[in-house]
Coordinates of C-alpha atoms and ligand atoms in Angstrom, one line a residue:
M1 CA 20.7 78.7 126.0
T2 CA 18.2 82.0 126.4
P3 CA 14.9 81.5 125.3
T4 CA 13.8 83.7 122.2
P5 CA 12.4 86.8 122.6
H6 CA 8.4 87.4 122.1
A7 CA 6.4 90.3 120.9
S8 CA 2.8 90.1 122.2
T9 CA 1.7 92.2 124.9
P10 CA -1.4 90.6 127.0
L11 CA -4.7 93.8 127.4
I12 CA -5.0 92.3 130.9
G13 CA -3.1 90.9 134.2
R14 CA -2.7 87.7 135.1
D15 CA -5.1 88.1 138.0
A16 CA -8.1 89.1 135.3
L17 CA -6.8 85.8 133.1
I18 CA -7.2 83.2 135.9
A19 CA -10.8 85.1 137.3
H20 CA -11.9 84.7 133.4
L21 CA -10.7 81.0 133.2
Q22 CA -12.1 80.1 136.6
Q23 CA -15.6 81.1 134.9
L24 CA -15.0 78.8 132.1
L25 CA -13.6 76.1 133.5
P26 CA -14.4 73.2 136.5
A27 CA -12.6 72.9 139.7
N28 CA -8.9 71.3 139.2
S29 CA -8.2 72.2 135.5
L30 CA -6.0 75.0 136.4
C31 CA -2.4 75.9 137.8
V32 CA -1.4 78.9 139.4
E33 CA 1.0 78.0 142.2
A34 CA 4.3 78.7 141.4
E35 CA 6.1 76.0 142.6
M36 CA 3.3 73.6 140.7
L37 CA 4.1 75.6 137.9
R38 CA 7.8 75.2 137.5
A39 CA 7.0 71.6 136.5
W40 CA 6.0 72.8 132.7
E41 CA 9.0 75.2 132.5
C42 CA 10.5 72.8 129.8
D43 CA 9.8 70.3 126.8
G44 CA 12.5 67.5 126.3
L45 CA 15.0 70.0 125.6
S46 CA 15.6 70.9 128.7
A47 CA 18.8 73.5 128.3
I48 CA 16.0 76.5 127.8
K49 CA 13.0 77.0 130.5
Q50 CA 10.9 79.4 130.8
V51 CA 7.9 79.2 133.8
P52 CA 4.6 79.9 132.4
W53 CA 2.0 82.6 133.3
L54 CA -0.1 79.7 134.1
V55 CA -1.2 76.6 132.8
A56 CA -5.1 75.1 131.9
M57 CA -6.2 71.5 131.4
P58 CA -9.3 71.3 129.5
D59 CA -11.3 68.4 129.0
T60 CA -13.7 69.0 126.5
L61 CA -13.6 70.6 123.0
E62 CA -16.1 73.2 124.0
Q63 CA -13.6 74.6 126.9
I64 CA -10.9 74.3 124.1
Q65 CA -13.0 76.9 122.0
A66 CA -14.0 79.2 124.7
I67 CA -10.2 79.6 126.5
L68 CA -8.7 80.2 122.8
A69 CA -11.6 83.0 122.2
L70 CA -11.2 84.3 125.5
C71 CA -6.9 84.7 125.0
H72 CA -7.4 85.8 121.6
A73 CA -9.7 88.6 122.6
H74 CA -7.2 89.9 125.5
R75 CA -3.7 89.1 123.0
I76 CA -3.0 86.6 125.3
P77 CA -0.2 84.2 123.8
V78 CA -1.1 80.3 123.9
V79 CA 1.4 77.5 123.9
A80 CA -0.5 73.5 123.7
R81 CA 1.3 71.1 125.0
G82 CA 1.0 67.2 124.8
A83 CA 3.4 64.9 126.9
G84 CA 6.5 67.8 126.6
T85 CA 8.8 65.1 125.4
G86 CA 9.4 67.3 122.5
L87 CA 13.3 67.7 121.6
S88 CA 13.1 71.3 119.9
G89 CA 11.2 73.6 122.7
G90 CA 8.1 73.4 120.9
A91 CA 6.2 73.4 124.2
L92 CA 8.9 76.2 126.1
P93 CA 5.8 78.4 127.8
H94 CA 5.7 81.8 127.0
G95 CA 6.6 83.8 129.9
Q96 CA 2.9 85.8 130.1
G97 CA 1.1 83.2 128.4
L98 CA -1.0 80.3 129.0
L99 CA -0.2 76.5 128.3
L100 CA -2.5 74.8 127.3
S101 CA -2.1 71.0 128.3
L102 CA -4.0 68.3 126.2
A103 CA -3.0 65.8 128.8
K104 CA -7.2 65.2 130.1
M105 CA -8.1 64.9 126.6
K106 CA -6.8 61.0 126.5
S107 CA -10.1 58.9 125.2
I108 CA -9.8 56.6 122.1
L109 CA -13.0 57.8 120.8
E110 CA -13.3 54.9 118.4
I111 CA -11.2 52.0 116.3
N112 CA -12.9 51.0 113.6
P113 CA -11.5 47.6 112.4
L114 CA -13.6 47.6 109.0
A115 CA -12.1 51.2 107.9
R116 CA -9.2 50.1 109.5
T117 CA -9.1 54.0 111.7
A118 CA -9.1 55.1 114.9
R119 CA -10.5 58.7 116.0
V120 CA -9.1 59.8 118.8
Q121 CA -8.6 62.9 121.2
P122 CA -5.1 64.8 121.3
G123 CA -3.4 63.9 124.7
V124 CA -3.9 60.1 123.7
R125 CA -0.3 58.3 123.8
N126 CA 1.0 57.0 120.9
L127 CA 1.5 53.7 122.4
A128 CA -2.1 53.3 123.7
V129 CA -3.7 53.0 120.1
S130 CA -1.4 50.0 118.8
Q131 CA -2.5 48.4 122.0
A132 CA -6.0 48.6 121.8
A133 CA -6.3 48.4 118.1
R134 CA -4.2 44.8 118.5
L135 CA -7.5 43.4 119.4
H136 CA -8.3 43.5 115.4
G137 CA -4.8 42.5 114.5
L138 CA -4.4 46.3 113.5
Y139 CA -1.8 48.9 114.9
Y140 CA -0.6 52.3 114.2
A141 CA 2.8 52.3 112.4
P142 CA 4.7 55.7 113.4
D143 CA 6.7 54.5 116.4
P144 CA 8.5 57.3 118.0
S145 CA 11.1 56.1 120.3
S146 CA 9.0 58.3 123.1
Q147 CA 6.1 56.6 122.4
I148 CA 5.2 55.3 125.8
A149 CA 4.7 58.6 126.5
C150 CA 4.5 61.0 123.3
T151 CA 0.8 61.9 122.6
L152 CA -1.0 62.0 119.3
G153 CA -1.1 65.5 119.2
G154 CA 2.0 65.9 119.3
N155 CA 3.0 63.3 116.9
V156 CA 0.9 65.3 114.4
A157 CA 2.5 68.9 115.5
E158 CA 5.9 67.3 114.9
N159 CA 5.0 64.9 111.8
S160 CA 6.8 62.6 113.9
G161 CA 8.7 59.6 112.9
G162 CA 10.0 56.5 114.2
V163 CA 11.6 53.2 113.4
H164 CA 9.2 52.1 111.2
C165 CA 8.9 54.9 109.4
L166 CA 11.0 53.8 106.7
K167 CA 8.6 51.7 105.1
Y168 CA 5.2 53.0 106.6
G169 CA 5.9 56.7 106.1
L170 CA 5.5 59.4 108.9
T171 CA 2.9 60.7 110.6
V172 CA 1.4 62.6 107.8
H173 CA 1.3 59.4 105.6
N174 CA -0.5 57.8 108.6
I175 CA -3.7 60.5 108.8
H176 CA -6.5 60.5 107.4
S177 CA -8.4 63.9 109.0
V178 CA -7.7 66.2 112.0
Q179 CA -10.0 68.7 113.6
I180 CA -8.0 71.9 114.9
V181 CA -9.5 74.8 117.2
T182 CA -7.6 77.9 115.3
M183 CA -6.9 81.0 117.8
E184 CA -10.6 82.5 118.0
G185 CA -12.4 79.7 118.4
E186 CA -13.7 78.3 115.0
I187 CA -13.8 74.4 114.5
L188 CA -12.0 73.7 111.2
Q189 CA -11.9 69.8 110.1
L190 CA -8.9 69.1 107.8
G191 CA -9.0 66.3 105.3
S192 CA -10.8 63.0 105.0
E193 CA -11.1 59.6 104.7
A194 CA -11.0 59.7 100.8
L195 CA -7.4 59.4 99.3
D196 CA -8.1 63.2 97.9
S197 CA -9.9 66.1 99.1
P198 CA -10.9 69.2 97.3
G199 CA -9.3 72.1 98.3
Y200 CA -5.8 73.1 99.1
D201 CA -4.3 70.5 101.7
L202 CA -4.6 71.7 104.8
L203 CA -4.2 68.4 106.6
A204 CA -0.5 68.1 105.4
L205 CA -0.1 72.1 106.6
I206 CA -1.3 71.1 109.7
T207 CA 0.7 68.3 110.3
G208 CA 4.7 69.6 111.5
S209 CA 3.2 72.9 111.9
E210 CA 4.5 72.4 115.7
G211 CA 1.4 74.3 117.2
M212 CA 1.3 77.1 115.8
L213 CA -1.2 77.6 112.9
G214 CA -4.4 76.1 115.5
V215 CA -4.9 73.7 118.4
I216 CA -5.7 69.7 117.5
T217 CA -8.1 68.2 119.0
E218 CA -8.5 65.0 117.2
I219 CA -7.2 62.8 114.7
T220 CA -8.6 60.0 112.6
L221 CA -5.1 57.8 112.3
R222 CA -5.2 55.2 109.7
L223 CA -4.9 51.4 111.3
L224 CA -2.7 48.6 109.3
P225 CA -2.6 44.9 109.9
V226 CA -0.3 43.5 112.1
P227 CA 2.6 42.1 110.0
E228 CA 2.3 38.2 109.2
H229 CA 5.8 37.8 109.8
A230 CA 8.8 39.7 110.8
Q231 CA 12.5 38.9 111.3
L232 CA 14.9 41.3 112.7
L233 CA 18.7 41.3 112.1
L234 CA 21.7 42.5 113.9
A235 CA 24.8 43.6 112.0
A236 CA 28.4 44.3 113.7
F237 CA 31.1 46.3 111.9
D238 CA 34.2 47.1 112.7
T239 CA 34.2 50.8 111.3
V240 CA 31.5 53.2 111.5
E241 CA 31.9 54.2 107.4
Q242 CA 31.3 49.7 106.4
A243 CA 27.9 50.1 108.4
A244 CA 27.1 53.4 106.9
T245 CA 27.5 52.3 103.1
A246 CA 25.5 48.6 103.8
V247 CA 22.6 50.8 104.8
G248 CA 22.7 52.6 101.1
D249 CA 23.7 48.8 99.6
I250 CA 20.4 47.5 101.1
I251 CA 18.1 50.2 100.0
A252 CA 19.5 50.0 96.3
A253 CA 19.2 46.5 96.1
G254 CA 14.9 47.4 96.0
I255 CA 14.8 46.5 99.2
I256 CA 12.6 48.8 101.7
P257 CA 13.1 47.2 105.3
A258 CA 10.7 47.8 107.6
G259 CA 13.8 49.6 110.2
L260 CA 17.2 50.0 109.5
E261 CA 18.7 51.8 112.4
M262 CA 22.4 52.5 113.1
M263 CA 24.0 52.8 116.5
D264 CA 27.8 53.3 117.2
N265 CA 30.2 52.2 120.0
P266 CA 29.2 54.6 122.8
A267 CA 25.6 54.2 121.8
I268 CA 26.0 50.4 121.8
R269 CA 27.6 50.6 125.0
A270 CA 24.9 52.3 126.8
A271 CA 22.3 50.7 125.5
E272 CA 23.7 47.2 126.5
A273 CA 24.1 48.2 129.8
F274 CA 20.8 50.0 130.0
V275 CA 18.7 46.9 128.7
H276 CA 21.1 43.9 128.4
A277 CA 20.1 42.6 124.9
A278 CA 23.8 40.7 123.9
Y279 CA 24.9 43.7 121.5
P280 CA 28.4 42.9 120.3
L281 CA 30.8 45.5 122.6
S282 CA 33.7 45.9 120.4
A283 CA 31.6 46.9 117.5
A284 CA 32.3 50.3 115.7
A285 CA 28.6 50.1 114.7
V286 CA 25.6 48.1 114.6
L287 CA 22.7 48.1 112.3
L288 CA 19.7 46.6 112.8
C289 CA 17.4 45.5 110.3
E290 CA 13.6 44.3 110.2
L291 CA 11.8 42.6 107.3
D292 CA 8.5 42.0 107.7
G293 CA 5.8 40.4 105.7
S294 CA 4.1 37.4 104.4
A295 CA 6.5 34.3 105.9
A296 CA 8.0 33.4 102.7
E297 CA 8.8 37.4 101.7
V298 CA 10.7 37.5 104.7
R299 CA 12.9 34.4 104.3
E300 CA 13.6 35.4 101.0
R301 CA 14.6 39.1 101.6
T302 CA 16.1 38.4 105.1
A303 CA 18.8 35.8 102.9
Q304 CA 19.1 38.9 100.3
V305 CA 20.0 41.0 103.4
E306 CA 22.7 38.8 104.8
T307 CA 24.0 38.5 101.8
L308 CA 24.7 42.3 101.1
L309 CA 25.7 42.6 104.7
E310 CA 28.8 39.9 104.5
R311 CA 30.1 41.7 101.5
G312 CA 29.7 44.8 103.2
G313 CA 32.1 43.6 105.8
A314 CA 29.5 42.9 108.6
S315 CA 31.8 41.0 111.3
L316 CA 29.2 39.2 112.9
I317 CA 25.0 38.9 111.3
R318 CA 22.4 37.6 114.3
R319 CA 18.9 36.5 113.7
A320 CA 16.8 37.0 116.1
Q321 CA 15.5 34.0 117.3
N322 CA 12.3 34.6 118.7
E323 CA 9.8 37.5 119.7
T324 CA 11.6 38.0 122.8
E325 CA 14.9 38.9 121.4
R326 CA 13.6 40.7 118.9
A327 CA 11.5 43.0 121.3
L328 CA 14.8 43.2 123.7
L329 CA 16.8 44.2 120.4
W330 CA 14.4 47.1 119.4
K331 CA 14.1 48.1 123.3
G332 CA 18.0 48.4 123.3
R333 CA 17.7 50.9 120.1
K334 CA 14.4 52.7 121.4
S335 CA 16.0 53.4 125.1
A336 CA 19.2 54.9 123.5
F337 CA 18.7 58.1 124.4
P338 CA 18.5 57.6 128.2
A339 CA 20.8 55.6 128.2
V340 CA 23.4 57.5 127.0
G341 CA 21.8 60.0 129.5
R342 CA 23.6 58.1 131.9
L343 CA 27.1 58.2 130.4
S344 CA 27.4 62.7 131.2
P345 CA 25.7 64.9 133.5
D346 CA 23.8 66.4 130.2
Y347 CA 23.5 65.7 126.8
Y348 CA 22.2 67.6 123.6
C349 CA 19.9 65.3 121.0
M350 CA 20.5 66.8 117.5
D351 CA 18.2 65.9 114.9
G352 CA 18.8 66.2 111.2
S353 CA 18.7 64.8 107.8
I354 CA 21.2 64.0 104.6
P355 CA 21.1 62.1 101.7
R356 CA 21.8 58.7 102.6
R357 CA 24.6 58.1 100.5
R358 CA 26.0 60.8 102.4
L359 CA 26.2 58.7 105.2
P360 CA 29.6 57.7 105.6
E361 CA 31.3 61.1 104.5
V362 CA 29.2 63.1 107.0
L363 CA 29.6 61.0 110.0
T364 CA 33.5 60.8 110.0
R365 CA 33.1 64.7 109.9
I366 CA 31.2 64.6 112.9
G367 CA 33.8 62.6 114.8
E368 CA 36.2 65.1 113.5
L369 CA 34.3 67.6 115.0
S370 CA 34.2 65.8 118.1
E371 CA 37.9 66.0 118.5
H372 CA 37.8 70.2 117.4
Y373 CA 35.2 70.6 120.4
G374 CA 36.4 68.3 122.8
L375 CA 33.2 67.2 123.5
A376 CA 32.0 63.0 122.6
V377 CA 29.1 62.4 121.1
A378 CA 26.8 58.7 120.1
N379 CA 25.3 58.4 117.1
V380 CA 22.0 56.7 117.0
F381 CA 19.8 56.8 114.4
H382 CA 17.4 56.0 111.4
A383 CA 19.6 55.5 109.3
G384 CA 17.5 54.5 106.2
D385 CA 15.9 57.9 106.6
G386 CA 19.3 59.4 106.9
N387 CA 17.9 61.3 109.9
L388 CA 20.9 61.5 112.0
H389 CA 20.6 61.9 115.9
P390 CA 23.8 62.7 117.4
L391 CA 24.5 63.4 121.2
I392 CA 26.2 65.3 122.3
L393 CA 27.9 64.5 126.1
Y394 CA 28.5 67.7 128.4
D395 CA 28.5 68.9 131.7
A396 CA 26.5 72.0 132.0
N397 CA 28.4 73.0 135.4
Q398 CA 31.8 72.8 133.4
P399 CA 32.0 76.5 132.1
G400 CA 32.0 76.9 128.5
E401 CA 31.2 73.1 127.9
V402 CA 27.3 74.5 127.0
E403 CA 28.3 76.6 124.7
R404 CA 30.8 74.2 123.2
A405 CA 28.2 71.7 122.5
E406 CA 25.8 74.2 121.2
N407 CA 28.2 75.4 118.5
F408 CA 29.2 72.0 118.0
G409 CA 25.4 71.2 117.7
A410 CA 25.0 74.4 115.2
D411 CA 27.8 72.8 112.8
I412 CA 26.2 69.7 112.2
L413 CA 22.9 71.2 111.1
T414 CA 25.1 73.4 109.1
L415 CA 26.6 70.2 107.7
C416 CA 23.5 68.7 107.4
V417 CA 22.2 71.4 105.2
A418 CA 25.4 71.7 103.1
V419 CA 25.1 68.1 102.0
G420 CA 21.7 69.0 100.6
G421 CA 19.8 67.8 103.8
S422 CA 17.3 69.4 106.0
I423 CA 18.1 70.8 109.8
T424 CA 15.1 68.7 110.8
G425 CA 14.6 65.1 110.3
E426 CA 11.7 64.6 112.9
H427 CA 12.4 66.9 116.0
G428 CA 10.8 70.0 114.5
V429 CA 12.5 73.6 114.7
G430 CA 10.7 74.7 118.2
V431 CA 12.9 77.8 119.6
E432 CA 16.5 75.7 118.9
K433 CA 16.8 75.8 115.7
I434 CA 15.2 78.8 114.6
D435 CA 18.4 80.6 113.5
Q436 CA 19.5 77.5 111.1
M437 CA 15.9 78.1 109.4
C438 CA 17.9 81.3 107.7
L439 CA 20.2 78.6 106.2
Q440 CA 17.7 76.3 105.0
F441 CA 15.0 79.1 103.4
S442 CA 15.5 81.9 101.4
D443 CA 14.1 85.1 102.6
A444 CA 10.9 84.5 99.9
E445 CA 10.3 81.5 100.8
L446 CA 10.3 82.5 104.7
A447 CA 8.1 85.4 103.6
C448 CA 5.7 82.3 102.3
F449 CA 5.5 80.4 105.6
H450 CA 5.1 84.2 107.6
G451 CA 1.7 84.8 105.6
I452 CA 0.6 80.9 105.9
K453 CA 1.0 81.6 110.0
A454 CA -0.9 85.1 109.3
A455 CA -4.2 83.1 107.4
F456 CA -4.4 81.4 110.3
D457 CA -3.4 83.5 113.3
P458 CA -3.4 87.1 112.4
A459 CA -2.8 88.1 115.9
G460 CA 0.7 85.7 115.9
L461 CA -0.9 84.7 119.4
L462 CA -0.3 80.7 118.6
N463 CA 3.0 79.4 120.2
P464 CA 4.8 82.8 119.3
G465 CA 9.0 82.9 118.6
K466 CA 9.0 79.4 117.1
A467 CA 9.6 77.7 114.0
I468 CA 10.0 80.6 111.8
P469 CA 12.1 83.2 112.3
S470 CA 11.9 86.7 110.9
L471 CA 13.3 87.7 108.4
H472 CA 15.0 90.7 110.5
R473 CA 16.5 88.2 112.6
C474 CA 17.9 86.4 109.8
A475 CA 19.7 89.6 108.4
E476 CA 21.1 90.7 111.9
L477 CA 22.5 87.3 112.4
G478 CA 24.4 87.3 108.8
A479 CA 22.9 84.0 108.3
M480 CA 22.4 83.4 104.6
H481 CA 20.0 80.8 102.1
V482 CA 22.2 77.3 101.5
H483 CA 21.7 77.1 97.9
G484 CA 20.9 73.7 96.5
G485 CA 23.5 72.1 99.1
K486 CA 26.2 74.5 97.7
L487 CA 27.8 76.7 100.8
P488 CA 27.8 80.1 99.2
F489 CA 30.1 81.3 102.0
P490 CA 34.2 79.9 102.1
E491 CA 34.5 79.6 105.6
L492 CA 32.2 76.4 105.7
E493 CA 34.3 74.7 102.3
R494 CA 35.2 72.3 105.1
F495 CA 32.1 70.9 105.0
Ligands
FAD501 C1 13.6 59.4 124.2 C2 12.8 60.5 123.0 C3 13.1 59.5 122.1 C4 12.1 60.3 120.8 N1 12.2 59.7 119.7 C5 11.6 60.4 118.9 C6 11.2 59.6 117.7 O1 12.1 58.6 117.6 N2 10.9 60.1 116.6 C7 10.1 61.9 117.0 O2 9.7 62.0 115.8 N3 10.5 62.0 117.8 C8 11.2 61.5 118.6 N4 11.1 62.0 120.1 C9 10.1 63.5 120.3 C10 9.2 63.7 120.7 O3 8.5 62.2 121.7 C11 8.0 64.1 119.4 O4 8.4 65.3 118.8 C12 6.6 63.8 120.0 O5 5.4 64.3 118.7 C13 6.5 65.1 120.8 O6 4.9 64.7 121.9 P1 4.3 65.5 122.9 O7 3.0 64.9 123.2 O8 5.5 65.0 123.9 O9 4.2 67.0 122.3 P2 5.1 68.4 122.9 O10 6.3 68.0 123.1 O11 4.5 68.4 124.4 O12 4.8 69.1 122.0 C14 5.7 69.6 120.7 C15 5.1 70.1 120.0 O13 3.6 69.9 119.6 C16 2.8 70.6 119.9 N5 1.3 70.4 120.1 C17 1.3 69.3 121.0 N6 -0.1 69.2 120.9 C18 -0.8 69.8 120.2 C19 -2.0 70.0 120.2 N7 -2.8 69.3 120.6 N8 -2.3 70.7 119.0 C20 -1.4 71.4 118.4 N9 0.0 71.8 119.0 C21 0.4 70.8 119.4 C22 3.4 71.8 121.3 O14 2.9 73.1 121.2 C23 4.9 71.7 120.4 O15 5.3 72.4 119.9 C24 11.6 61.8 121.4 C25 11.8 62.5 122.0 C26 12.6 61.9 123.6 C27 12.6 62.2 125.0

């Protein structure tokens, strides 16, 4: 993969920028040596790399304001970065720009048990909030599998999801307000602790904006009481289609589990070898279904789900017997990406979402594409949300395999759009899926996105070249917007 070209030309050179920044920042806040800069050359999408001009690591709001105002004055592109776990290249550096690391902004400023809120700096790790809030019987619900490392700033910028978002919502549903600094260095306070706020909903706009509208400098999160009781069920199936159908059956019965996840056989095997959770190795697919709430509610729901799983043809249904077993079964699921990473030299993690009822046919089609491209695929995903994560296994050292993996991935995304879904469920667009945006949105819709970008960042300096393709680029690609899930071009009718 090659990085997307970017337009902006800085008005000063790298050495002059370093000299200016040294005036603004304390010692040990800049990284300028070539060897050190390599550490920031990519995020979780390691197929695309770009060494930044330099990296700044501010530790106060005032420093961030001063850095942005300076870069604005000299037309220097700025890319914000949290932990760099993003999987779509959102934090890919700019070759003639500043990488703004928020890693030092990692204080939990306040936990208010009465208001059930946490006020945090952007570099706080996702898991650290729940660990701190547990003292008060509270937790932060969105739990990306990367939660041990990823930051809340990154979560807001990507509108991240996780295993428990089916019932409790994505990041956007679990934040009250954010403070951002614009490219000009202005502070904006968006949202409030009230249920509604006057004016346009800029909080929702910033959530998922992939670092293109402003730098998030503080977040007020919504905390929830730790559920009184939680029961995790594991169900094994002889076919992937049966497992996928059971997902729809559970939701259609009016049950919203706290989490409803699926792993196919390659993912089960990889996770088992990684965590030894006694997953059934011969199953074609397993579902992990968690019910939470009061003890009585959980008892009743668990029995209902077990009946549905039995009717759906499950060959095995197992209840986690205690907290240790429950944690181990979730650990296997949450470690599935690195576990699958041990199966082949490289893997490409796709992220798309589809209407739940289309799961069986889409999974079958992904299996066919796997044969077509001669590349294995492991599926591990948020089945309840219809959010797919096919992991395409390849070896970058084998000629042609990178291209085959990319084409396979692009076909999966096209398939998602064709069945009425979306090219991203939670990992964002970044540089990875920028071309597929031309399929997903019409020219008028893309023009609207460009208008919003220009309102926040008229000079186009924040994270340029990401997330929103130019209309020119879409025209060059000859891509056609897919209207209402109906493909207008016959060669893709196979979907
Ligand atoms: C093993 C693994 C499992 C994962 N599982 C999940 C999952 O279950 N659900 C999920 O949603 N994602 C998942 N991800 C993807 C990733 O962890 C999330 O997108 C996460 O939110 C990124 O956070 P980060 O701090 O690493 O951000 P980065 O990767 O550093 O940045 C991501 C984007 O946010 C922007 N950004 C970062 N900080 C700021 C800020 N302060 N202000 C403005 N913009 C900012 C960057 O410019 C970039 O566009 C997974 C990744 C891995 C490697």
